[in-house]
Amino acid sequence: MTGAGVILTLNGGSSSIKFALFAAQTPLVRVVSGAVEGIGSANPQLRVAGKPATAIAATSDHDSAGELVLVEAERQVAGCKLIAVGHRIVHGGPVFVRPQRIGPAMLAALRRLRPLDPEHLPVEVALVMAAMRRFPDIPQVACFDTAFHHTMPRVAKLLPIPLHYASEGVIRYGFHGLSYTYLLGEVERLDGAAAARGRIVMAHLGSGASLAAVYDGKPVDTSMGFTPASGVPMGTRCGDIDPGLAAYLARTETISTAAFDHMANFESGLLGLSETSADMRELLAREATDPRAADAVLSFCYAIKQRIGAFAATLGGIDSLIFSGGIGANTPAIRARVCDGLGFLGIVVDARRNADGAAIVSPDAGAVVVRVMPTDEEVVIARAARDLTDGVAEPSTATP
């Protein structure tokens, strides 16, 4: 890969940092992707698409993992013109509601937002700063997961707690916005603008899981709220629970706020219910002989089915249901169980199409189009980085 202009995207997660390079053309072309996985584990690996995984020295923190990713990215970029670096930032708070160029004022604002997302923001800010040091003359662009949901109706944003907290930024934000941006764009590309303006429920189901309701191309509601721990049960996150549990466990087991937060984010969900695994594949393989695994799978599907029903009520019906994410796009059994019993909403799954992983798993005569659609957050980041560096995208009005 020589001579072409390229865009680098960086996506820092809790245990991995992903990167991808795109040729800066229309449409964008992904030329390489990879990741450092297993950060903090005994066996971290560097993966580059098309090559065997490489074991690396124990990487206990994101700083050293980020340096490994940037060294590999710099090696891949050699001979090319790097024109931008795009970053996924999970939380933009109430200020950052569209992609924008990164500068000192934004970095200072993101540091102030760290109490909103202490798990992701410090890691992401550190990765941005490392990329700025590595590529000091290259524009850096931030893309915010929360931005997709910022136009939700006020009723969907407000938390039913004392109203003054809303003015302090304690509202429902929603997450997985880059994924939902991609999926909505794909609906328009595949089915046309009218379909993209219809009543759509999107289910991004992976180790982190959420659903979003969209109408007329705009977000109406979403399952996650103030933090990514809310909504449906996930790999290790609890989803919605009674807030009185925190006080109860503090009284009976002297659990601190920090310990409760750790439990809710890292010891709950599929892992907590099964007591064995947060991996849906393992739980499905074990459910026939382990009732705990069966309970975990059942709870996951039950909560998603409930949320689809709630969004149908909000939207006044559903025209399209989209399954995405690692579980949603790759696990026919989960799609079938979630949709079972939703025929009264017009949601029906064709068993053969579903088992084959077809792009559309509903029957031809189905009232609701049920799609299976892999997501691509990195291409959304790359598009925003290309547009901003070309001066195409509307500049942000945020004033951090």
C-alpha positions as a Markdown table, in Angstrom:
| # | Residue | x | y | z |
|---|---|---|---|---|
| 1 | Met | 0.0 | 0.0 | 0.0 |
| 2 | Thr | 1.9 | 3.0 | -1.2 |
| 3 | Gly | 1.2 | 6.5 | -2.4 |
| 4 | Ala | -2.5 | 6.6 | -1.4 |
| 5 | Gly | -4.0 | 8.9 | 1.1 |
| 6 | Val | -5.3 | 6.9 | 4.1 |
| 7 | Ile | -7.3 | 7.4 | 7.3 |
| 8 | Leu | -6.5 | 5.7 | 10.5 |
| 9 | Thr | -9.3 | 4.8 | 13.0 |
| 10 | Leu | -8.8 | 3.9 | 16.6 |
| 11 | Asn | -11.4 | 2.3 | 18.8 |
| 12 | Gly | -10.4 | 1.8 | 22.5 |
| 13 | Gly | -12.4 | -0.6 | 24.6 |
| 14 | Ser | -12.1 | -2.0 | 28.1 |
| 15 | Ser | -9.9 | -4.9 | 27.1 |
| 16 | Ser | -8.9 | -4.2 | 23.5 |
| 17 | Ile | -7.8 | -1.4 | 21.2 |
| 18 | Lys | -8.8 | -1.8 | 17.5 |
| 19 | Phe | -7.4 | 0.0 | 14.5 |
| 20 | Ala | -8.2 | 0.1 | 10.8 |
| 21 | Leu | -6.8 | 1.9 | 7.8 |
| 22 | Phe | -9.0 | 3.1 | 5.0 |
| 23 | Ala | -8.1 | 4.4 | 1.5 |
| 24 | Ala | -9.5 | 7.9 | 1.4 |
| 25 | Gln | -11.7 | 7.6 | -1.6 |
| 26 | Thr | -15.4 | 7.4 | -2.3 |
| 27 | Pro | -16.5 | 5.0 | -1.2 |
| 28 | Leu | -13.9 | 4.3 | 1.5 |
| 29 | Val | -12.0 | 1.1 | 1.1 |
| 30 | Arg | -10.7 | -0.7 | 4.2 |
| 31 | Val | -7.1 | -1.8 | 3.5 |
| 32 | Val | -6.1 | -3.3 | 6.9 |
| 33 | Ser | -7.5 | -3.8 | 10.4 |
| 34 | Gly | -6.3 | -5.2 | 13.6 |
| 35 | Ala | -6.3 | -5.0 | 17.4 |
| 36 | Val | -4.5 | -5.6 | 20.6 |
| 37 | Glu | -6.8 | -7.9 | 22.5 |
| 38 | Gly | -6.7 | -9.3 | 26.1 |
| 39 | Ile | -5.3 | -6.1 | 27.7 |
| 40 | Gly | -4.7 | -6.9 | 31.3 |
| 41 | Ser | -4.9 | -10.7 | 30.8 |
| 42 | Ala | -2.1 | -13.2 | 30.9 |
| 43 | Asn | -2.2 | -13.8 | 27.1 |
| 44 | Pro | -2.6 | -10.5 | 25.2 |
| 45 | Gln | -2.4 | -10.8 | 21.4 |
| 46 | Leu | -1.8 | -8.5 | 18.4 |
| 47 | Arg | -4.2 | -9.4 | 15.6 |
| 48 | Val | -3.9 | -8.1 | 12.0 |
| 49 | Ala | -6.5 | -9.2 | 9.5 |
| 50 | Gly | -5.2 | -12.0 | 7.2 |
| 51 | Lys | -2.3 | -12.9 | 9.5 |
| 52 | Pro | -1.9 | -15.3 | 12.4 |
| 53 | Ala | -2.3 | -13.7 | 15.8 |
| 54 | Thr | 0.9 | -12.7 | 17.5 |
| 55 | Ala | 1.5 | -13.3 | 21.2 |
| 56 | Ile | 2.9 | -10.2 | 22.9 |
| 57 | Ala | 4.4 | -9.5 | 26.3 |
| 58 | Ala | 1.9 | -9.1 | 29.1 |
| 59 | Thr | 0.2 | -5.8 | 28.5 |
| 60 | Ser | -1.3 | -4.7 | 31.8 |
| 61 | Asp | -2.5 | -1.3 | 30.8 |
| 62 | His | -4.0 | 0.6 | 27.9 |
| 63 | Asp | -1.0 | 3.0 | 27.6 |
| 64 | Ser | 1.4 | 0.2 | 26.6 |
| 65 | Ala | -1.3 | -1.4 | 24.4 |
| 66 | Gly | -2.0 | 1.9 | 22.7 |
| 67 | Glu | 1.7 | 2.2 | 21.9 |
| 68 | Leu | 1.7 | -1.3 | 20.4 |
| 69 | Val | -1.3 | -0.4 | 18.2 |
| 70 | Leu | 0.3 | 2.9 | 17.1 |
| 71 | Val | 3.6 | 1.3 | 16.2 |
| 72 | Glu | 1.8 | -1.3 | 14.1 |
| 73 | Ala | -0.4 | 1.4 | 12.5 |
| 74 | Glu | 2.7 | 3.4 | 11.7 |
| 75 | Arg | 4.3 | 0.4 | 10.1 |
| 76 | Gln | 1.1 | -0.2 | 8.0 |
| 77 | Val | 1.0 | 3.5 | 7.0 |
| 78 | Ala | 4.6 | 3.5 | 5.7 |
| 79 | Gly | 4.7 | 4.9 | 2.2 |
| 80 | Cys | 1.2 | 6.4 | 2.4 |
| 81 | Lys | -0.1 | 9.8 | 3.1 |
| 82 | Leu | -1.9 | 9.8 | 6.4 |
| 83 | Ile | -4.5 | 12.5 | 6.2 |
| 84 | Ala | -6.5 | 12.0 | 9.4 |
| 85 | Val | -6.8 | 9.9 | 12.6 |
| 86 | Gly | -10.4 | 9.2 | 13.7 |
| 87 | His | -11.2 | 8.2 | 17.3 |
| 88 | Arg | -14.3 | 6.6 | 18.8 |
| 89 | Ile | -15.2 | 8.4 | 22.0 |
| 90 | Val | -17.9 | 6.6 | 23.9 |
| 91 | His | -19.3 | 9.6 | 25.9 |
| 92 | Gly | -19.6 | 13.1 | 24.6 |
| 93 | Gly | -21.8 | 14.3 | 27.5 |
| 94 | Pro | -24.3 | 17.1 | 26.8 |
| 95 | Val | -21.7 | 19.1 | 24.8 |
| 96 | Phe | -20.4 | 17.0 | 22.0 |
| 97 | Val | -23.3 | 16.1 | 19.7 |
| 98 | Arg | -21.5 | 15.6 | 16.4 |
| 99 | Pro | -18.0 | 14.6 | 15.1 |
| 100 | Gln | -15.4 | 17.3 | 15.3 |
| 101 | Arg | -11.7 | 18.0 | 15.2 |
| 102 | Ile | -9.8 | 17.5 | 18.4 |
| 103 | Gly | -7.9 | 20.3 | 20.0 |
| 104 | Pro | -6.7 | 21.4 | 23.5 |
| 105 | Ala | -10.1 | 22.8 | 24.4 |
| 106 | Met | -11.9 | 19.5 | 23.6 |
| 107 | Leu | -9.3 | 17.4 | 25.5 |
| 108 | Ala | -9.8 | 19.6 | 28.5 |
| 109 | Ala | -13.6 | 19.3 | 28.2 |
| 110 | Leu | -13.3 | 15.5 | 27.9 |
| 111 | Arg | -11.3 | 15.3 | 31.1 |
| 112 | Arg | -14.0 | 17.3 | 32.8 |
| 113 | Leu | -16.5 | 14.7 | 31.6 |
| 114 | Arg | -14.6 | 11.7 | 33.1 |
| 115 | Pro | -17.1 | 11.3 | 36.0 |
| 116 | Leu | -19.8 | 10.5 | 33.4 |
| 117 | Asp | -17.7 | 7.5 | 32.1 |
| 118 | Pro | -14.7 | 6.7 | 34.2 |
| 119 | Glu | -14.3 | 3.3 | 32.5 |
| 120 | His | -13.9 | 4.6 | 28.9 |
| 121 | Leu | -13.0 | 8.3 | 28.8 |
| 122 | Pro | -9.6 | 8.2 | 30.5 |
| 123 | Val | -8.5 | 5.4 | 28.2 |
| 124 | Glu | -9.8 | 7.2 | 25.1 |
| 125 | Val | -8.2 | 10.5 | 26.0 |
| 126 | Ala | -4.9 | 8.8 | 26.7 |
| 127 | Leu | -5.1 | 7.1 | 23.3 |
| 128 | Val | -5.9 | 10.4 | 21.6 |
| 129 | Met | -2.9 | 12.0 | 23.2 |
| 130 | Ala | -0.6 | 9.1 | 22.2 |
| 131 | Ala | -1.8 | 9.4 | 18.6 |
| 132 | Met | -1.2 | 13.2 | 18.6 |
| 133 | Arg | 2.4 | 12.5 | 19.8 |
| 134 | Arg | 2.9 | 9.8 | 17.2 |
| 135 | Phe | 1.4 | 11.9 | 14.4 |
| 136 | Pro | 1.8 | 15.5 | 15.5 |
| 137 | Asp | 0.9 | 17.1 | 12.2 |
| 138 | Ile | -2.1 | 15.0 | 11.3 |
| 139 | Pro | -5.7 | 16.2 | 12.1 |
| 140 | Gln | -7.4 | 14.1 | 14.8 |
| 141 | Val | -11.2 | 13.7 | 14.8 |
| 142 | Ala | -13.5 | 12.5 | 17.6 |
| 143 | Cys | -16.7 | 10.6 | 16.9 |
| 144 | Phe | -19.1 | 10.2 | 19.9 |
| 145 | Asp | -21.2 | 7.2 | 20.6 |
| 146 | Thr | -23.7 | 9.3 | 22.5 |
| 147 | Ala | -24.2 | 11.8 | 19.6 |
| 148 | Phe | -26.7 | 9.7 | 17.7 |
| 149 | His | -29.2 | 9.9 | 20.5 |
| 150 | His | -29.0 | 13.6 | 21.3 |
| 151 | Thr | -32.2 | 14.5 | 19.4 |
| 152 | Met | -34.3 | 12.0 | 21.3 |
| 153 | Pro | -37.5 | 13.6 | 22.7 |
| 154 | Arg | -37.1 | 15.2 | 26.1 |
| 155 | Val | -39.5 | 12.6 | 27.6 |
| 156 | Ala | -37.0 | 9.9 | 26.6 |
| 157 | Lys | -34.0 | 11.7 | 28.0 |
| 158 | Leu | -35.3 | 12.7 | 31.4 |
| 159 | Leu | -34.6 | 10.5 | 34.4 |
| 160 | Pro | -37.4 | 10.5 | 37.1 |
| 161 | Ile | -35.2 | 12.0 | 39.8 |
| 162 | Pro | -35.1 | 15.7 | 41.0 |
| 163 | Leu | -35.2 | 17.8 | 37.9 |
| 164 | His | -32.2 | 20.0 | 38.8 |
| 165 | Tyr | -29.9 | 17.0 | 38.0 |
| 166 | Ala | -30.9 | 17.2 | 34.4 |
| 167 | Ser | -29.3 | 20.6 | 34.1 |
| 168 | Glu | -26.2 | 19.1 | 35.5 |
| 169 | Gly | -26.0 | 16.5 | 32.7 |
| 170 | Val | -27.7 | 13.6 | 34.5 |
| 171 | Ile | -29.9 | 12.4 | 31.7 |
| 172 | Arg | -30.4 | 9.4 | 29.5 |
| 173 | Tyr | -27.7 | 9.5 | 26.8 |
| 174 | Gly | -27.8 | 6.2 | 25.0 |
| 175 | Phe | -24.8 | 4.5 | 23.5 |
| 176 | His | -23.7 | 2.4 | 20.5 |
| 177 | Gly | -24.5 | 5.4 | 18.4 |
| 178 | Leu | -21.8 | 4.8 | 15.8 |
| 179 | Ser | -23.2 | 1.4 | 15.2 |
| 180 | Tyr | -26.7 | 2.8 | 14.8 |
| 181 | Thr | -25.5 | 5.4 | 12.4 |
| 182 | Tyr | -24.1 | 2.7 | 10.2 |
| 183 | Leu | -27.1 | 0.5 | 10.4 |
| 184 | Leu | -29.5 | 3.3 | 9.5 |
| 185 | Gly | -27.4 | 4.3 | 6.6 |
| 186 | Glu | -27.4 | 0.7 | 5.4 |
| 187 | Val | -31.2 | 0.5 | 5.6 |
| 188 | Glu | -31.3 | 3.5 | 3.3 |
| 189 | Arg | -28.7 | 2.1 | 0.9 |
| 190 | Leu | -30.4 | -1.3 | 0.7 |
| 191 | Asp | -34.1 | -0.5 | 1.0 |
| 192 | Gly | -34.4 | 3.2 | 0.1 |
| 193 | Ala | -35.0 | 6.5 | 1.8 |
| 194 | Ala | -38.6 | 5.7 | 2.6 |
| 195 | Ala | -37.6 | 2.6 | 4.5 |
| 196 | Ala | -35.0 | 4.6 | 6.5 |
| 197 | Arg | -37.8 | 7.0 | 7.5 |
| 198 | Gly | -40.0 | 4.1 | 8.7 |
| 199 | Arg | -40.5 | 2.7 | 12.2 |
| 200 | Ile | -37.3 | 0.8 | 12.9 |
| 201 | Val | -36.0 | -1.1 | 15.9 |
| 202 | Met | -32.3 | -1.8 | 15.9 |
| 203 | Ala | -30.8 | -4.4 | 18.2 |
| 204 | His | -27.0 | -4.2 | 18.7 |
| 205 | Leu | -26.4 | -7.4 | 20.6 |
| 206 | Gly | -22.9 | -8.3 | 21.8 |
| 207 | Ser | -21.0 | -8.4 | 25.0 |
| 208 | Gly | -22.5 | -4.9 | 25.3 |
| 209 | Ala | -26.1 | -4.8 | 24.2 |
| 210 | Ser | -28.6 | -2.2 | 23.5 |
| 211 | Leu | -31.6 | -1.4 | 21.3 |
| 212 | Ala | -32.7 | 1.8 | 19.6 |
| 213 | Ala | -36.1 | 3.0 | 18.2 |
| 214 | Val | -36.0 | 5.3 | 15.2 |
| 215 | Tyr | -38.7 | 7.0 | 13.2 |
| 216 | Asp | -38.4 | 9.4 | 10.3 |
| 217 | Gly | -34.7 | 8.9 | 10.4 |
| 218 | Lys | -34.4 | 10.2 | 14.0 |
| 219 | Pro | -33.8 | 8.5 | 17.3 |
| 220 | Val | -37.0 | 8.1 | 19.5 |
| 221 | Asp | -35.7 | 6.0 | 22.4 |
| 222 | Thr | -33.0 | 3.6 | 23.4 |
| 223 | Ser | -32.4 | 1.0 | 26.1 |
| 224 | Met | -29.2 | 2.3 | 27.6 |
| 225 | Gly | -29.5 | 5.4 | 29.7 |
| 226 | Phe | -27.1 | 7.5 | 31.8 |
| 227 | Thr | -24.5 | 4.7 | 31.7 |
| 228 | Pro | -23.8 | 1.7 | 29.4 |
| 229 | Ala | -24.7 | -0.6 | 32.4 |
| 230 | Ser | -28.4 | 0.1 | 32.0 |
| 231 | Gly | -30.9 | -1.5 | 29.7 |
| 232 | Val | -31.0 | -5.2 | 28.9 |
| 233 | Pro | -28.6 | -7.7 | 30.6 |
| 234 | Met | -25.2 | -8.0 | 28.8 |
| 235 | Gly | -22.1 | -10.0 | 29.0 |
| 236 | Thr | -21.0 | -8.7 | 32.4 |
| 237 | Arg | -23.3 | -5.7 | 32.9 |
| 238 | Cys | -26.5 | -6.0 | 34.8 |
| 239 | Gly | -28.9 | -3.9 | 32.7 |
| 240 | Asp | -31.8 | -2.3 | 34.5 |
| 241 | Ile | -32.1 | -3.2 | 38.2 |
| 242 | Asp | -33.8 | -1.8 | 41.3 |
| 243 | Pro | -31.7 | 1.1 | 42.6 |
| 244 | Gly | -32.7 | 0.0 | 46.1 |
| 245 | Leu | -30.3 | -3.0 | 45.7 |
| 246 | Ala | -27.3 | -0.7 | 46.3 |
| 247 | Ala | -28.6 | 0.4 | 49.7 |
| 248 | Tyr | -29.7 | -3.1 | 50.6 |
| 249 | Leu | -26.3 | -4.7 | 49.9 |
| 250 | Ala | -24.6 | -1.8 | 51.7 |
| 251 | Arg | -26.6 | -2.6 | 54.8 |
| 252 | Thr | -26.4 | -6.4 | 54.6 |
| 253 | Glu | -22.9 | -7.0 | 53.1 |
| 254 | Thr | -21.3 | -3.6 | 53.6 |
| 255 | Ile | -20.7 | -3.3 | 49.9 |
| 256 | Ser | -19.2 | 0.1 | 49.0 |
| 257 | Thr | -20.3 | 2.2 | 46.1 |
| 258 | Ala | -17.2 | 1.3 | 44.2 |
| 259 | Ala | -17.7 | -2.4 | 44.8 |
| 260 | Phe | -21.4 | -2.2 | 43.7 |
| 261 | Asp | -20.4 | -0.4 | 40.6 |
| 262 | His | -17.8 | -3.1 | 39.8 |
| 263 | Met | -20.3 | -5.8 | 40.4 |
| 264 | Ala | -22.9 | -4.2 | 38.2 |
| 265 | Asn | -20.4 | -3.7 | 35.3 |
| 266 | Phe | -18.1 | -6.7 | 35.5 |
| 267 | Glu | -19.7 | -9.5 | 37.5 |
| 268 | Ser | -23.3 | -9.4 | 36.4 |
| 269 | Gly | -25.4 | -10.1 | 33.2 |
| 270 | Leu | -24.7 | -13.4 | 31.6 |
| 271 | Leu | -21.6 | -14.0 | 33.7 |
| 272 | Gly | -23.5 | -13.3 | 37.0 |
| 273 | Leu | -26.5 | -15.4 | 36.2 |
| 274 | Ser | -24.5 | -18.4 | 34.8 |
| 275 | Glu | -21.7 | -18.1 | 37.3 |
| 276 | Thr | -19.5 | -19.5 | 34.5 |
| 277 | Ser | -19.2 | -17.4 | 31.3 |
| 278 | Ala | -20.2 | -14.2 | 29.6 |
| 279 | Asp | -19.8 | -15.8 | 26.2 |
| 280 | Met | -23.2 | -16.6 | 24.6 |
| 281 | Arg | -21.7 | -19.4 | 22.5 |
| 282 | Glu | -20.5 | -21.2 | 25.6 |
| 283 | Leu | -23.8 | -20.7 | 27.4 |
| 284 | Leu | -25.8 | -22.1 | 24.4 |
| 285 | Ala | -23.6 | -25.1 | 24.3 |
| 286 | Arg | -24.1 | -25.7 | 28.0 |
| 287 | Glu | -27.8 | -24.8 | 28.6 |
| 288 | Ala | -29.1 | -28.3 | 28.1 |
| 289 | Thr | -27.1 | -29.6 | 31.1 |
| 290 | Asp | -26.6 | -26.5 | 33.2 |
| 291 | Pro | -29.8 | -24.7 | 34.4 |
| 292 | Arg | -27.7 | -21.6 | 35.3 |
| 293 | Ala | -26.6 | -21.2 | 31.6 |
| 294 | Ala | -30.2 | -21.7 | 30.6 |
| 295 | Asp | -31.4 | -19.0 | 33.0 |
| 296 | Ala | -28.8 | -16.6 | 31.6 |
| 297 | Val | -29.8 | -17.2 | 28.0 |
| 298 | Leu | -33.5 | -17.0 | 28.8 |
| 299 | Ser | -33.1 | -13.7 | 30.7 |
| 300 | Phe | -31.2 | -12.1 | 27.9 |
| 301 | Cys | -33.8 | -13.0 | 25.3 |
| 302 | Tyr | -36.7 | -12.1 | 27.6 |
| 303 | Ala | -35.4 | -8.6 | 28.2 |
| 304 | Ile | -34.8 | -8.0 | 24.5 |
| 305 | Lys | -38.2 | -9.2 | 23.6 |
| 306 | Gln | -39.7 | -6.9 | 26.2 |
| 307 | Arg | -37.8 | -3.9 | 24.9 |
| 308 | Ile | -39.0 | -4.6 | 21.3 |
| 309 | Gly | -42.6 | -4.7 | 22.6 |
| 310 | Ala | -42.1 | -1.4 | 24.4 |
| 311 | Phe | -40.6 | 0.2 | 21.4 |
| 312 | Ala | -43.4 | -1.0 | 19.2 |
| 313 | Ala | -45.8 | 0.8 | 21.6 |
| 314 | Thr | -43.6 | 4.0 | 21.4 |
| 315 | Leu | -43.4 | 3.8 | 17.6 |
| 316 | Gly | -47.0 | 2.7 | 17.0 |
| 317 | Gly | -45.8 | -0.4 | 15.3 |
| 318 | Ile | -42.6 | -1.7 | 13.6 |
| 319 | Asp | -41.7 | -1.8 | 9.9 |
| 320 | Ser | -38.1 | -3.1 | 10.3 |
| 321 | Leu | -36.3 | -5.0 | 13.0 |
| 322 | Ile | -32.5 | -5.2 | 12.6 |
| 323 | Phe | -30.2 | -7.7 | 14.5 |
| 324 | Ser | -26.5 | -6.6 | 14.7 |
| 325 | Gly | -23.5 | -7.0 | 16.9 |
| 326 | Gly | -21.6 | -10.2 | 17.6 |
| 327 | Ile | -24.5 | -12.1 | 19.0 |
| 328 | Gly | -27.3 | -10.5 | 16.9 |
| 329 | Ala | -25.6 | -11.0 | 13.6 |
| 330 | Asn | -24.1 | -14.4 | 14.3 |
| 331 | Thr | -26.5 | -16.4 | 16.5 |
| 332 | Pro | -29.6 | -17.7 | 14.8 |
| 333 | Ala | -30.9 | -19.3 | 18.0 |
| 334 | Ile | -31.0 | -16.0 | 19.8 |
| 335 | Arg | -32.8 | -14.3 | 16.9 |
| 336 | Ala | -35.4 | -17.1 | 16.8 |
| 337 | Arg | -36.0 | -17.0 | 20.6 |
| 338 | Val | -36.3 | -13.2 | 20.7 |
| 339 | Cys | -38.8 | -13.2 | 17.9 |
| 340 | Asp | -40.8 | -16.2 | 19.0 |
| 341 | Gly | -44.2 | -14.9 | 20.2 |
| 342 | Leu | -43.9 | -11.5 | 18.5 |
| 343 | Gly | -46.2 | -12.5 | 15.6 |
| 344 | Phe | -48.9 | -10.2 | 17.0 |
| 345 | Leu | -46.5 | -7.3 | 16.0 |
| 346 | Gly | -46.0 | -8.8 | 12.6 |
| 347 | Ile | -42.5 | -10.1 | 13.5 |
| 348 | Val | -42.0 | -13.6 | 12.0 |
| 349 | Val | -38.8 | -15.4 | 11.3 |
| 350 | Asp | -38.3 | -18.0 | 8.6 |
| 351 | Ala | -36.5 | -20.9 | 10.2 |
| 352 | Arg | -34.4 | -21.8 | 7.2 |
| 353 | Arg | -33.4 | -18.3 | 6.3 |
| 354 | Asn | -32.5 | -17.6 | 9.9 |
| 355 | Ala | -30.4 | -20.8 | 10.2 |
| 356 | Asp | -28.6 | -19.9 | 7.0 |
| 357 | Gly | -27.8 | -16.4 | 8.2 |
| 358 | Ala | -29.6 | -14.7 | 5.4 |
| 359 | Ala | -29.6 | -11.0 | 5.1 |
| 360 | Ile | -33.4 | -11.0 | 5.5 |
| 361 | Val | -34.7 | -13.7 | 7.8 |
| 362 | Ser | -38.4 | -12.8 | 7.6 |
| 363 | Pro | -40.7 | -14.4 | 5.0 |
| 364 | Asp | -41.3 | -12.5 | 1.8 |
| 365 | Ala | -44.9 | -11.8 | 2.9 |
| 366 | Gly | -43.9 | -10.8 | 6.4 |
| 367 | Ala | -45.4 | -7.5 | 7.7 |
| 368 | Val | -42.1 | -6.6 | 9.4 |
| 369 | Val | -38.7 | -6.9 | 7.5 |
| 370 | Val | -36.3 | -8.7 | 9.9 |
| 371 | Arg | -32.7 | -8.1 | 8.8 |
| 372 | Val | -29.4 | -9.5 | 9.9 |
| 373 | Met | -26.8 | -6.8 | 9.4 |
| 374 | Pro | -23.1 | -6.8 | 10.6 |
| 375 | Thr | -22.2 | -3.3 | 11.8 |
| 376 | Asp | -19.1 | -1.3 | 11.0 |
| 377 | Glu | -18.3 | 1.5 | 13.5 |
| 378 | Glu | -14.9 | 2.1 | 12.0 |
| 379 | Val | -16.2 | 3.1 | 8.5 |
| 380 | Val | -18.5 | 5.7 | 10.3 |
| 381 | Ile | -15.4 | 7.1 | 12.0 |
| 382 | Ala | -13.4 | 7.1 | 8.8 |
| 383 | Arg | -16.2 | 8.9 | 6.9 |
| 384 | Ala | -16.4 | 11.6 | 9.6 |
| 385 | Ala | -12.6 | 12.1 | 9.6 |
| 386 | Arg | -12.5 | 12.3 | 5.8 |
| 387 | Asp | -15.4 | 14.8 | 5.7 |
| 388 | Leu | -14.0 | 17.0 | 8.5 |
| 389 | Thr | -10.5 | 17.1 | 7.0 |
| 390 | Asp | -12.0 | 17.9 | 3.6 |
| 391 | Gly | -14.1 | 20.6 | 5.1 |
| 392 | Val | -17.3 | 18.9 | 4.0 |
| 393 | Ala | -19.0 | 18.2 | 7.4 |
| 394 | Glu | -20.8 | 21.0 | 9.2 |
| 395 | Pro | -18.5 | 22.3 | 12.0 |
| 396 | Ser | -19.6 | 21.7 | 15.5 |
| 397 | Thr | -21.2 | 24.5 | 17.4 |
| 398 | Ala | -20.1 | 23.1 | 20.8 |
| 399 | Thr | -18.1 | 25.4 | 22.9 |
| 400 | Pro | -16.3 | 23.3 | 25.5 |
